[in-house]
Short mmCIF file of C-alpha atoms in Angstrom, two decimals:
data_model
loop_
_atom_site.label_atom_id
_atom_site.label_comp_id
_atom_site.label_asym_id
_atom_site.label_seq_id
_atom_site.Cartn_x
_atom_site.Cartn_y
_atom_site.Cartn_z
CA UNK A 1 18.87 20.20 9.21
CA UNK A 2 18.75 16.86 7.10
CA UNK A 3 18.76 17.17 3.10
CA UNK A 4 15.99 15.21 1.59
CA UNK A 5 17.71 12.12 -0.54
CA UNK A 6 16.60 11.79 -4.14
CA UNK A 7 13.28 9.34 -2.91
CA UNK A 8 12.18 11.72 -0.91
CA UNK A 9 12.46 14.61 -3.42
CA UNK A 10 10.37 12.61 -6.08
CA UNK A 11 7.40 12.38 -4.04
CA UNK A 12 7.83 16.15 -3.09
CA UNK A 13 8.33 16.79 -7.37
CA UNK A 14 5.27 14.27 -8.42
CA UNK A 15 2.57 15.63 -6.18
CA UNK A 16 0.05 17.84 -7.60
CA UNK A 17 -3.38 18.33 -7.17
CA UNK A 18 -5.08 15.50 -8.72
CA UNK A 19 -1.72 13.48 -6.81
CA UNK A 20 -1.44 13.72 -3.24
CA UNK A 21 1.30 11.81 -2.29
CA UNK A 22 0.82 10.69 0.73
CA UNK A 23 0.23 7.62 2.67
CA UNK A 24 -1.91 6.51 5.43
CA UNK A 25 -3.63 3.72 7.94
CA UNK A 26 -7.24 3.26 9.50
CA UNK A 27 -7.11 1.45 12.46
CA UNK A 28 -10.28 0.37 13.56
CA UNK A 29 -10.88 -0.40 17.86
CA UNK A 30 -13.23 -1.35 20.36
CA UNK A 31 -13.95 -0.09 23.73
CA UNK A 32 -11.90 -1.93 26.64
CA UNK A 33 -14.27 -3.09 28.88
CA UNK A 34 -16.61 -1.40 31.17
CA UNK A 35 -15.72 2.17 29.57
CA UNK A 36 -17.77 5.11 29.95
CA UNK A 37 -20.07 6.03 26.73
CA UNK A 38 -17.49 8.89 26.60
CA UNK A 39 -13.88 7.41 26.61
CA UNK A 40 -13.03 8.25 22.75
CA UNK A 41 -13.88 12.26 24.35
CA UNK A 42 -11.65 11.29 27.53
CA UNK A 43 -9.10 9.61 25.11
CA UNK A 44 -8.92 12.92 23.30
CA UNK A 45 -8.57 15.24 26.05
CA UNK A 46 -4.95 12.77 27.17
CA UNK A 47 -3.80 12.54 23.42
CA UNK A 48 -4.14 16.54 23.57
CA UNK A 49 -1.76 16.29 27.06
CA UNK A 50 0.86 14.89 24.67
CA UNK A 51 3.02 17.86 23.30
CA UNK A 52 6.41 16.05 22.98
CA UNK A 53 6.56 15.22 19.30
CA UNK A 54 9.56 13.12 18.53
CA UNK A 55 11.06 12.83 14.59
CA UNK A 56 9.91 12.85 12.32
CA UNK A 57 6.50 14.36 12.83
CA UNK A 58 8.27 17.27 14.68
CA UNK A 59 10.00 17.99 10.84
CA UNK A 60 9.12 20.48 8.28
CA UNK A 61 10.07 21.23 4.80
CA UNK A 62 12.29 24.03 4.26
CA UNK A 63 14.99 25.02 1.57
CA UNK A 64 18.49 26.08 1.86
CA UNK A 65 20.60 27.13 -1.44
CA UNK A 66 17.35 25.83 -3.48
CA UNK A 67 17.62 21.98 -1.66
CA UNK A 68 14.90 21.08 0.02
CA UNK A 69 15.95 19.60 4.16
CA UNK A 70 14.25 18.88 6.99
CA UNK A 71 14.23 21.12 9.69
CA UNK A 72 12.82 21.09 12.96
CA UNK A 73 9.36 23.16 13.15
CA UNK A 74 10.12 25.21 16.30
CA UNK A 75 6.12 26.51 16.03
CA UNK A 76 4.49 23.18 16.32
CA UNK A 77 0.94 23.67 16.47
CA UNK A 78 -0.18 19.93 18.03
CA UNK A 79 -4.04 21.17 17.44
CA UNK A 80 -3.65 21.47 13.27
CA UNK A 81 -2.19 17.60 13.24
CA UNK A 82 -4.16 15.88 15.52
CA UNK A 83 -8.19 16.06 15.57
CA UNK A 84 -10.93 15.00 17.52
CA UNK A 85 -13.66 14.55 14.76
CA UNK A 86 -17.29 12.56 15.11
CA UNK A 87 -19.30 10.44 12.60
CA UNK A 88 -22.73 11.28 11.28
CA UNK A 89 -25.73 8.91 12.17
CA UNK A 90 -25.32 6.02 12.20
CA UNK A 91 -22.23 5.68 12.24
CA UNK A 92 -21.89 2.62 10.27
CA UNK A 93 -18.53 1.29 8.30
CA UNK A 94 -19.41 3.00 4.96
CA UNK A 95 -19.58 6.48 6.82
CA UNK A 96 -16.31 6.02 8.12
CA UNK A 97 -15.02 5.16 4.95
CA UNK A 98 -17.13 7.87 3.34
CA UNK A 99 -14.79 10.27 6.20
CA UNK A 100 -11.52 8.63 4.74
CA UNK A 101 -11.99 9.23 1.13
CA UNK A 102 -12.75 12.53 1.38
CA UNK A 103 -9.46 13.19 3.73
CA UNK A 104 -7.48 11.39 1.81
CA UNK A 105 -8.00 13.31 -1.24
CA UNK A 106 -6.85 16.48 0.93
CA UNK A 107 -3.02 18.04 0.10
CA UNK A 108 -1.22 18.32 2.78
CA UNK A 109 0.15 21.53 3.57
CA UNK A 110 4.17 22.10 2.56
CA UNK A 111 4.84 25.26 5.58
CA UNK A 112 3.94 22.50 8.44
CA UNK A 113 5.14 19.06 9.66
CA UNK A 114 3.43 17.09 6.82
CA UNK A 115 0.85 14.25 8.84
CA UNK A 116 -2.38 14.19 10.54
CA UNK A 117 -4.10 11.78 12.90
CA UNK A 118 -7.78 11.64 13.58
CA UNK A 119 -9.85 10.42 16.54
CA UNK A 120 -13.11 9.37 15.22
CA UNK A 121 -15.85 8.74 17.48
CA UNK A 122 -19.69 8.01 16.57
CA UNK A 123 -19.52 4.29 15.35
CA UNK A 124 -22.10 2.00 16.28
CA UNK A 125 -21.16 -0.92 18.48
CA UNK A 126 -19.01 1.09 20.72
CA UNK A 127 -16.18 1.62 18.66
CA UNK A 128 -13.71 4.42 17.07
CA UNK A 129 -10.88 4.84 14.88
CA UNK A 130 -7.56 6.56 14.26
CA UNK A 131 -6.82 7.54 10.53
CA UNK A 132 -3.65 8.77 10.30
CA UNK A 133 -1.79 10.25 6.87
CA UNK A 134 1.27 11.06 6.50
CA UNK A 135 3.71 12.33 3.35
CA UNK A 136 5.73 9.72 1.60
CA UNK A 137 8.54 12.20 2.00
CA UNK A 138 8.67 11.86 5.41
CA UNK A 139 8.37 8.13 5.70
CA UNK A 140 7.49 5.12 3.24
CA UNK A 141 4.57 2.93 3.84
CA UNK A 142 6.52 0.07 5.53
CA UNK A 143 7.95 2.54 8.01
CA UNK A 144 4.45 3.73 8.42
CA UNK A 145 3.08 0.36 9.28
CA UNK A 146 5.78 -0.41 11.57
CA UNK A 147 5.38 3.07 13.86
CA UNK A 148 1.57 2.46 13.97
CA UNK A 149 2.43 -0.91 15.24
CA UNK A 150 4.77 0.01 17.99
CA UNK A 151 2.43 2.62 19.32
CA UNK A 152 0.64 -0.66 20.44
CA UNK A 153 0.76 -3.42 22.88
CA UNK A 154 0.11 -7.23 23.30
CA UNK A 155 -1.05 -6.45 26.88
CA UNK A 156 -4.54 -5.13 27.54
CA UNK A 157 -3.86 -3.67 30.63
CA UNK A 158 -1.15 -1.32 29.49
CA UNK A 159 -2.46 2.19 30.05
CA UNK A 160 -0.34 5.57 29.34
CA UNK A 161 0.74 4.48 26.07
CA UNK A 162 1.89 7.28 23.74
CA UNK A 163 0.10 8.50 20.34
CA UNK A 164 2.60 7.55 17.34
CA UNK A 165 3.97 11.42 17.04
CA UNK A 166 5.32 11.21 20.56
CA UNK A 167 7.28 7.24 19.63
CA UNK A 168 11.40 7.08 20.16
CA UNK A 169 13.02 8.23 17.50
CA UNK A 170 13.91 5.61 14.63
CA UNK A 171 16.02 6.21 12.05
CA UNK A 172 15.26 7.88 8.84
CA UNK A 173 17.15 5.18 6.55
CA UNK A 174 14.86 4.07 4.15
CA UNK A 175 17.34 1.09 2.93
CA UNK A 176 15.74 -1.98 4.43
CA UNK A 177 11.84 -1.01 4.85
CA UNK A 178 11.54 0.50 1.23
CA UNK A 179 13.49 -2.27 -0.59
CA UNK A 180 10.32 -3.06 -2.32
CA UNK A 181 9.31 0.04 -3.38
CA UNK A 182 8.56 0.96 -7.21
CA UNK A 183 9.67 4.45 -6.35
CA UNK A 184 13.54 2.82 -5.52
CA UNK A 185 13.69 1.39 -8.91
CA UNK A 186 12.38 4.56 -10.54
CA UNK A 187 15.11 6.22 -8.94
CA UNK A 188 17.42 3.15 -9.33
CA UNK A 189 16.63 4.15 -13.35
CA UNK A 190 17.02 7.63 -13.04
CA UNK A 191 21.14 6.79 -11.87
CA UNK A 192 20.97 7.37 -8.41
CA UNK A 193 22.19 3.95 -7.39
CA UNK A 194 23.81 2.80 -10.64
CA UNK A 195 27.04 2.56 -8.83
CA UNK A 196 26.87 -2.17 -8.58
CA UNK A 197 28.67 -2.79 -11.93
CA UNK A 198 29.51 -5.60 -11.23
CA UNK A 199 25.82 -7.40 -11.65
CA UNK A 200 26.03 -6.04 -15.57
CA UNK A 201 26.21 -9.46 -16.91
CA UNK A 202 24.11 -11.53 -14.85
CA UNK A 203 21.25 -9.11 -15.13
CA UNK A 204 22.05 -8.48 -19.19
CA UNK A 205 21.96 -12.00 -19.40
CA UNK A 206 18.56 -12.86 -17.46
CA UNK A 207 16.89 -9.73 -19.11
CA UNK A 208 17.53 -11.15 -22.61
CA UNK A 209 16.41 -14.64 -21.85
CA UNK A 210 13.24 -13.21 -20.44
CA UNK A 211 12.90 -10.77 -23.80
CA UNK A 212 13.33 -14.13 -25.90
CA UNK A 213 10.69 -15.74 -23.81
CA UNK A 214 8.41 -13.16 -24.63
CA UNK A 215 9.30 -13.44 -28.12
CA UNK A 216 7.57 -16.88 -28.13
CA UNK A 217 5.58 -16.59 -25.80
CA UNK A 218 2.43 -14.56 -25.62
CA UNK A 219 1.86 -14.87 -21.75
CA UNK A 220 5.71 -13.72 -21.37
CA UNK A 221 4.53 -10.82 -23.93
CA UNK A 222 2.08 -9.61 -21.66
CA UNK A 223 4.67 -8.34 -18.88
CA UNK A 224 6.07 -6.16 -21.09
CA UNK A 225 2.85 -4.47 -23.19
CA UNK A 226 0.43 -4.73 -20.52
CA UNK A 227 -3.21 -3.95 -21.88
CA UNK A 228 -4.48 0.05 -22.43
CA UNK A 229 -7.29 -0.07 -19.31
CA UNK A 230 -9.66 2.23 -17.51
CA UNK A 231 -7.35 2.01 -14.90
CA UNK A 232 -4.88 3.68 -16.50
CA UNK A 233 -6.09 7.47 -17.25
CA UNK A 234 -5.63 10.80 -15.58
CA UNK A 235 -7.09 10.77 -12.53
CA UNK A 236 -8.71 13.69 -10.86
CA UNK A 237 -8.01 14.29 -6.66
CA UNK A 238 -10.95 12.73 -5.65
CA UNK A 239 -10.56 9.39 -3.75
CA UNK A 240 -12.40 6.32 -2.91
CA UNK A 241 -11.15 4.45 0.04
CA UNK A 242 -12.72 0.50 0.43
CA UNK A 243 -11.30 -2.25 3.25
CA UNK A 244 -12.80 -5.30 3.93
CA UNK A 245 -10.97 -8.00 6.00
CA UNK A 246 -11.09 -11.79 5.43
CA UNK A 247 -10.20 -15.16 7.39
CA UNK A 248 -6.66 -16.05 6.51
CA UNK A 249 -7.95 -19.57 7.56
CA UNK A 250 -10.32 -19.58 4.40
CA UNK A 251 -7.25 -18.16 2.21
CA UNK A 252 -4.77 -21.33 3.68
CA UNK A 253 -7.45 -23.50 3.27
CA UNK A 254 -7.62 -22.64 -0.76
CA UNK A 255 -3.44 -22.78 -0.50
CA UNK A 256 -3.48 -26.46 0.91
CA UNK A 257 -6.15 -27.36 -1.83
CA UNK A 258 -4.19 -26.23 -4.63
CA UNK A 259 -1.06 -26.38 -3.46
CA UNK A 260 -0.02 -22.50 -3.77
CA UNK A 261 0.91 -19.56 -1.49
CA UNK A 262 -1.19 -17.31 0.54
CA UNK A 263 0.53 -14.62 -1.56
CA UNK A 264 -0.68 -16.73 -4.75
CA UNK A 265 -4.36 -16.14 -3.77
CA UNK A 266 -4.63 -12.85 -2.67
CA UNK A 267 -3.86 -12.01 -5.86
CA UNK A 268 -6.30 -14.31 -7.50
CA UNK A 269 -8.84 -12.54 -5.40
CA UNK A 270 -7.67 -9.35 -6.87
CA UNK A 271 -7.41 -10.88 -9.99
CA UNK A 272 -11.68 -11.74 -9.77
CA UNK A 273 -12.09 -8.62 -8.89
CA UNK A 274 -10.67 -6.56 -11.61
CA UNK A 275 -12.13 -8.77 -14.10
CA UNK A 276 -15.39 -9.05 -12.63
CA UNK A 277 -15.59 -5.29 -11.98
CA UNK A 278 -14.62 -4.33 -15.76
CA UNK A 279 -16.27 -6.81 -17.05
CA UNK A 280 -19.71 -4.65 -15.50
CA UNK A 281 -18.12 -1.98 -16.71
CA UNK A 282 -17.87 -3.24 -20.33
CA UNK A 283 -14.40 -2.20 -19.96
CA UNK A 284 -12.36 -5.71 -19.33
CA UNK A 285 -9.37 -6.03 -22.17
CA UNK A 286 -9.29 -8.78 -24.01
CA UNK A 287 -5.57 -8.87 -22.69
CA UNK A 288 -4.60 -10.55 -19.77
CA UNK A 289 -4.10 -7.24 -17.10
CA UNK A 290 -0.64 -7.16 -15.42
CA UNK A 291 0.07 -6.28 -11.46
CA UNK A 292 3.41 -4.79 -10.24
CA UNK A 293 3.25 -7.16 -7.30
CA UNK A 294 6.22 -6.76 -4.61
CA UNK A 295 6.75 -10.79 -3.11
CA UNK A 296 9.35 -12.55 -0.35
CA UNK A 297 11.55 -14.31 -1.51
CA UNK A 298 13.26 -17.05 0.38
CA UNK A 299 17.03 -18.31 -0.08
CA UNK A 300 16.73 -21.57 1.04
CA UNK A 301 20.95 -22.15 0.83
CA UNK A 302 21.49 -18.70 2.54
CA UNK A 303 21.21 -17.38 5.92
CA UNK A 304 20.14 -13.89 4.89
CA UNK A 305 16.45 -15.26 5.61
CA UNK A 306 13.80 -13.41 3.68
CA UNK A 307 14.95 -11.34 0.76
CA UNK A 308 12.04 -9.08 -1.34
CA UNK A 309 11.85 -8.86 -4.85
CA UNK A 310 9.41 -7.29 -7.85
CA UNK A 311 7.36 -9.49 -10.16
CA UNK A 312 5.66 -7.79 -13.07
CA UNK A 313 2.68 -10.88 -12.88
CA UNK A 314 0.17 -11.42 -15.31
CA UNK A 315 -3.30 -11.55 -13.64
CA UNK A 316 -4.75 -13.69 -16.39
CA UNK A 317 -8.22 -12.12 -16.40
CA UNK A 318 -8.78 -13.60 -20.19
CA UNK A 319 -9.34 -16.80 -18.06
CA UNK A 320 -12.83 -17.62 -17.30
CA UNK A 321 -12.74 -20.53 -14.63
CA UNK A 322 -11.15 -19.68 -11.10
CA UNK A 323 -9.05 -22.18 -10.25
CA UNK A 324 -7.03 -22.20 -13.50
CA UNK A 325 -6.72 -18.68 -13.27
CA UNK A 326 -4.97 -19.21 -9.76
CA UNK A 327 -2.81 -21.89 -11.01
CA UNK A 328 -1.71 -20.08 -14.19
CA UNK A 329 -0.95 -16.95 -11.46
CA UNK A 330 0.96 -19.29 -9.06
CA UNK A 331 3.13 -20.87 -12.18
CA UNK A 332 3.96 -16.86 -12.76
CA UNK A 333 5.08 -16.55 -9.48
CA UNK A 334 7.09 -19.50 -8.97
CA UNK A 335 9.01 -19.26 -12.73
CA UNK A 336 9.72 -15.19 -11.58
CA UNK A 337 11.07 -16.34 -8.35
CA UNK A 338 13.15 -19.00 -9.74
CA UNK A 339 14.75 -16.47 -12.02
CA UNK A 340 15.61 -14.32 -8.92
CA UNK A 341 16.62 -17.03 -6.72
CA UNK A 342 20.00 -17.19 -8.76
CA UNK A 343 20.77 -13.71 -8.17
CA UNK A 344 22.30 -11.35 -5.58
CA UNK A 345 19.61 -8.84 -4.17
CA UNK A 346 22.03 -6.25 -6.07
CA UNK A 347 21.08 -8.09 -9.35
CA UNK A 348 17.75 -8.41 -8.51
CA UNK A 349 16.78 -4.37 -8.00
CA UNK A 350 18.80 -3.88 -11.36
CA UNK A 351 17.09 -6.41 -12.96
CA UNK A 352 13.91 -4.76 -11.69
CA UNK A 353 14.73 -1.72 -12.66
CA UNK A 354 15.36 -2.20 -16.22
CA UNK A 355 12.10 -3.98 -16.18
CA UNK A 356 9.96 -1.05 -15.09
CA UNK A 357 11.78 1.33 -17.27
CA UNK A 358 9.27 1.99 -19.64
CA UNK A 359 6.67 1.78 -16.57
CA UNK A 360 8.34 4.53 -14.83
CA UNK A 361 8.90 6.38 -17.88
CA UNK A 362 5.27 6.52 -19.06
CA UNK A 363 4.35 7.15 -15.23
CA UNK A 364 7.11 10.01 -14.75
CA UNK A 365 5.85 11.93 -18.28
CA UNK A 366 2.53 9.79 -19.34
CA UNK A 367 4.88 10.35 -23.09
CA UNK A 368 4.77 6.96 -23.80
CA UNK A 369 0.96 5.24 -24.06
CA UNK A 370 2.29 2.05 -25.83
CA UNK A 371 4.99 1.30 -22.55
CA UNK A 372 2.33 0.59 -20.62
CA UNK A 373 4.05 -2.47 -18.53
CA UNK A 374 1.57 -2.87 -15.88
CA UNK A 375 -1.92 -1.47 -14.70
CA UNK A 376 -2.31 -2.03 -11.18
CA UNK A 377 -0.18 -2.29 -7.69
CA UNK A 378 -1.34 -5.27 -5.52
CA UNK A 379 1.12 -4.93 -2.46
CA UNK A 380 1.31 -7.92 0.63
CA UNK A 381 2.86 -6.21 3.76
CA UNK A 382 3.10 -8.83 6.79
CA UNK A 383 1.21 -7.35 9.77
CA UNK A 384 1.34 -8.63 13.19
CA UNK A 385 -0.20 -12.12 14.53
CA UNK A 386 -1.28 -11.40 17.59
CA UNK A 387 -3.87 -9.65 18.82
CA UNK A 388 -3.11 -5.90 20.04
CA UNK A 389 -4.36 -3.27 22.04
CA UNK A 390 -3.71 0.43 22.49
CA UNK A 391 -4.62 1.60 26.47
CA UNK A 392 -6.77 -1.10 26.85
CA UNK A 393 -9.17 -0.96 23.84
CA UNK A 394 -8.58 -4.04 21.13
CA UNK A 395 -7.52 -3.48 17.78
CA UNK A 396 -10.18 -5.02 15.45
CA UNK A 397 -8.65 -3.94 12.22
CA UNK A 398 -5.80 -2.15 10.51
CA UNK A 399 -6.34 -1.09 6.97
CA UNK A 400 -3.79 0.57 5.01
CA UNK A 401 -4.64 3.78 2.37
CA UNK A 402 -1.74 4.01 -0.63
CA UNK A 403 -1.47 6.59 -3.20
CA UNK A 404 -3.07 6.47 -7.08
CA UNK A 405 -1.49 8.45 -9.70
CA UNK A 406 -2.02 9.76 -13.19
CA UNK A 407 -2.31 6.37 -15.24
CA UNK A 408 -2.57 4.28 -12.43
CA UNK A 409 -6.03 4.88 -10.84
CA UNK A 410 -6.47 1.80 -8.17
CA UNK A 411 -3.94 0.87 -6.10
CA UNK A 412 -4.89 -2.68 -3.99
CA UNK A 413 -2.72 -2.77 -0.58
CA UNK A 414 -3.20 -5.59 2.21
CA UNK A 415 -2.01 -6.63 5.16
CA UNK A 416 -2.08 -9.39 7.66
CA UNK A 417 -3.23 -9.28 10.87
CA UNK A 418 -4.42 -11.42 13.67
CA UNK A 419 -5.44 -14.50 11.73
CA UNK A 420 -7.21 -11.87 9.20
CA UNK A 421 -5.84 -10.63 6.11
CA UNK A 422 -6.94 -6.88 5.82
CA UNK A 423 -8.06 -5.89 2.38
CA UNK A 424 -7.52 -1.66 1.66
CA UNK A 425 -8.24 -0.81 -1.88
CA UNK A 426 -7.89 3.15 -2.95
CA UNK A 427 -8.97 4.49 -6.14
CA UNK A 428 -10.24 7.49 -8.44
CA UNK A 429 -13.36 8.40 -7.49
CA UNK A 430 -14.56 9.59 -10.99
CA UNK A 431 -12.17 7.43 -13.04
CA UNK A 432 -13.14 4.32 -11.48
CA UNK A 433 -17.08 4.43 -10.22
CA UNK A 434 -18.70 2.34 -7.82
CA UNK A 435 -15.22 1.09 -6.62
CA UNK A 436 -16.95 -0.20 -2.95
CA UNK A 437 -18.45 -2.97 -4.97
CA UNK A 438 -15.33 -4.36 -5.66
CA UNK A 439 -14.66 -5.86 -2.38
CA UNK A 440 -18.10 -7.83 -2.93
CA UNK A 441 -16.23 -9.60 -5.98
CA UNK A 442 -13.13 -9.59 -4.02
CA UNK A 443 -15.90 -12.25 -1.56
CA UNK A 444 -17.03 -13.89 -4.95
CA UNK A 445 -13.43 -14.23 -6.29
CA UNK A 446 -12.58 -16.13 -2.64
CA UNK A 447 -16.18 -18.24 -2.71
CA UNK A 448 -15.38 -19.40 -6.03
CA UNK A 449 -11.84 -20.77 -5.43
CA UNK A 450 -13.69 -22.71 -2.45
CA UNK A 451 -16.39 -23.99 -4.43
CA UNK A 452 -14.31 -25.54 -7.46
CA UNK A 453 -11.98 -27.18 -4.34
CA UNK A 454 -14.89 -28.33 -2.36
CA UNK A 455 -14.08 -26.41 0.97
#
């Protein structure tokens, strides 16, 4: 028996209907070579052989003295999680997204272990799938990423590989993976880690110099009265699910040109995208939007490596031409990091917190319309670089499927992978219509940035 910690309980006390929170992946393979027209069926009939289910997929939700904890489920049905489930004709891409939406928009259900994977045969061009969701109670998205990876291998001849509810057991600590997370700092706000006193003064003091910037400043304004948008309205519980993937050597390419990060354009691509798609929309504020946009951030004089921090950036879709618009997003970046670079990683989430307080606020209660401090998540989580395989057949894509919310109806997550950077954008069916064409402006956002540098 393990008590939930106060993370955990939020997504259990935010989800509702309209709400699911939960998280999930589509990985997208090929057939190894020379298998039968029926391996996905044969592949089913092993993963089925696989009863051992290791934690935390072998936990369920119970209550003791009105707590929730996880217990072991000693009833396990293996049939209800895992599923062996077939296209329709033809079996193209937009089917198998058509299959994701509509799961995704599915509660999970509280008196089981709360995930599901699915088998998907039927795709054209001998291929399949595995979507697999799981509650963001049980693990965070990083976590998530990082079991689907290990269920893998660099070696295409591995066979006998297990399916990622039968893994070693990892730990449950969410400290390193979900350092990122918005959810930390809302609970960061709500006094559940107020305990680092000691960074009072350093954050007091960087919080008002960024207040007075805003003061004179309207860009600095922007980050903390981010436009009213269609993208921020009650939602109902019907997803969309988009992913597109694109040549990291094409991104690099428009880095080297204009001398920014690969970070830097990925959300300039976003950035073309929103604007672009409201502008069709006749919905496109005449405010800059603003992204909560989770970045790396090196310490250069330290041997702690890679630290991660928040940045509330403005997108700066008022800006017409592309490559200003990038530049004016990189100069965001860079001045945000250089505020963080002179302080602790303590400093840092209670700087971040205090910055998303009315954010979380408004999100938590939807009370307060005015706080609205940013309209969209665009999230970067590093994927692996080398190609990988699970018994035998070759991972062509991994695609990863967030969570929207009341008042924040898209959320943008990518991830790298194999020289690709792997595009998975989730939104409100009804709130936000048509949201597949926005990975056609997420191809015109890229194509102009290579135009105006002449790649």
């Amino acid at each position: 028996m393990t008590p939930l910690n106060p993370t955990d309980q939020l997504f259990l006390w935010l989800e509702k209907r309209q709400q699911p929170m939960h998280v999930g992946g589509l990985q997208l393979f090929s057939f190894p070579e020379g298998a039968p027209d029926d391996y996905v069926a044969q592949l089913a009939d092993q993963l089925r052989q696989k009863t051992e289910v290791t934690a935390p997929f072998n936990q369920r939700l119970s209550y003791r003295l009105g707590q929730p904890v996880w217990v072991e489920d000693e009833h396990l049905d293996l049939e209800h999680h895992f599923r062996f489930e077939a296209l329709p004709t033809p079996g193209r891409i937009r089917e198998l997204l058509s299959f994701v939406s509509a799961e995704h928009s599915h509660l999970m259900d509280r008196e089981r272990p709360m995930w599901e994977v699915h088998l998907i045969e039927g795709l054209k061009d001998r291929q399949f799938a595995l979507y697999t969701k799981v509650h963001h109670s049980l693990v965070d998205g990083v976590s998530a990423m990082r079991m689907a990876t290990r269920m893998l291998s660099e070696n295409p001849d591995e066979h006998g590989m297990p399916p990622i509810w039968d893994l070693p057991c990892l730990s449950r600590d969410r400290g390193e993976s979900d350092g990122h997370s918005l959810w930390r700092s809302v609970t960061h706000l709500l006094g559940l880690s107020g305990r680092q006193l000691g960074t009072i003064p350093t954050v007091a003091k960087e919080l008002l110099k960024t207040i007075n910037q805003a003061r004179k400043d309207p860009a600095h304004d922007s980050i903390f009265h981010a436009p009213r948008c269609m993208l921020n309205q009650k939602i109902t519980g019907s997803r969309r699910f988009a992913a597109q993937s694109w040549c990291l050597k094409r991104i690099r390419a428009v880095c080297e040109a204009y001398g920014t990060t690969v970070n830097d354009v990925v959300t300039a691509m976003c950035a073309a995208a929103l604007r672009t798609y409201l502008m069709n929309q006749d919905a496109l504020p005449e405010k800059p939007l603003v992204a909560f946009v989770p970045v790396s951030l090196r310490r250069d004089d330290s041997s702690g490596g890679n630290q991660v921090g928040v940045i509330l950036a403005s997108l700066h879709t008022d800006v017409q031409e592309a490559g200003e618009r990038l530049l004016k997003i990189h100069h965001g970046m860079e001045e945000a990091k250089q505020r963080y670079r002179h302080m602790s990683p303590e400093e840092i989430v209670n700087y971040t917190a205090l910055t998303l307080a009315p954010a979380a606020f408004h999100l938590l209660t939807g009370l307060a319309p005015k706080w609205q401090t940013f309209n969209v998540v665009i999230s970067n989580v590093p994927g692996p670089s080398r190609p990988l395989y699970w018994n035998g057949a070759k991972l062509e894509g991994m695609y990863p499927v967030s969570i929207d919310m009341d008042r924040l109806a898209l959320n943008m997550t990518l991830t790298s992978y194999n020289d690709h950077v792997e595009f998975g954008l989730i939104g409100c069916r009804r709130t936000l219509p048509s949201l597949q064409r926005m990975l056609d402006y997420l191809e015109q956002g890229l194509a102009e940035l290579e135009r105006n540098a002449d790649l």
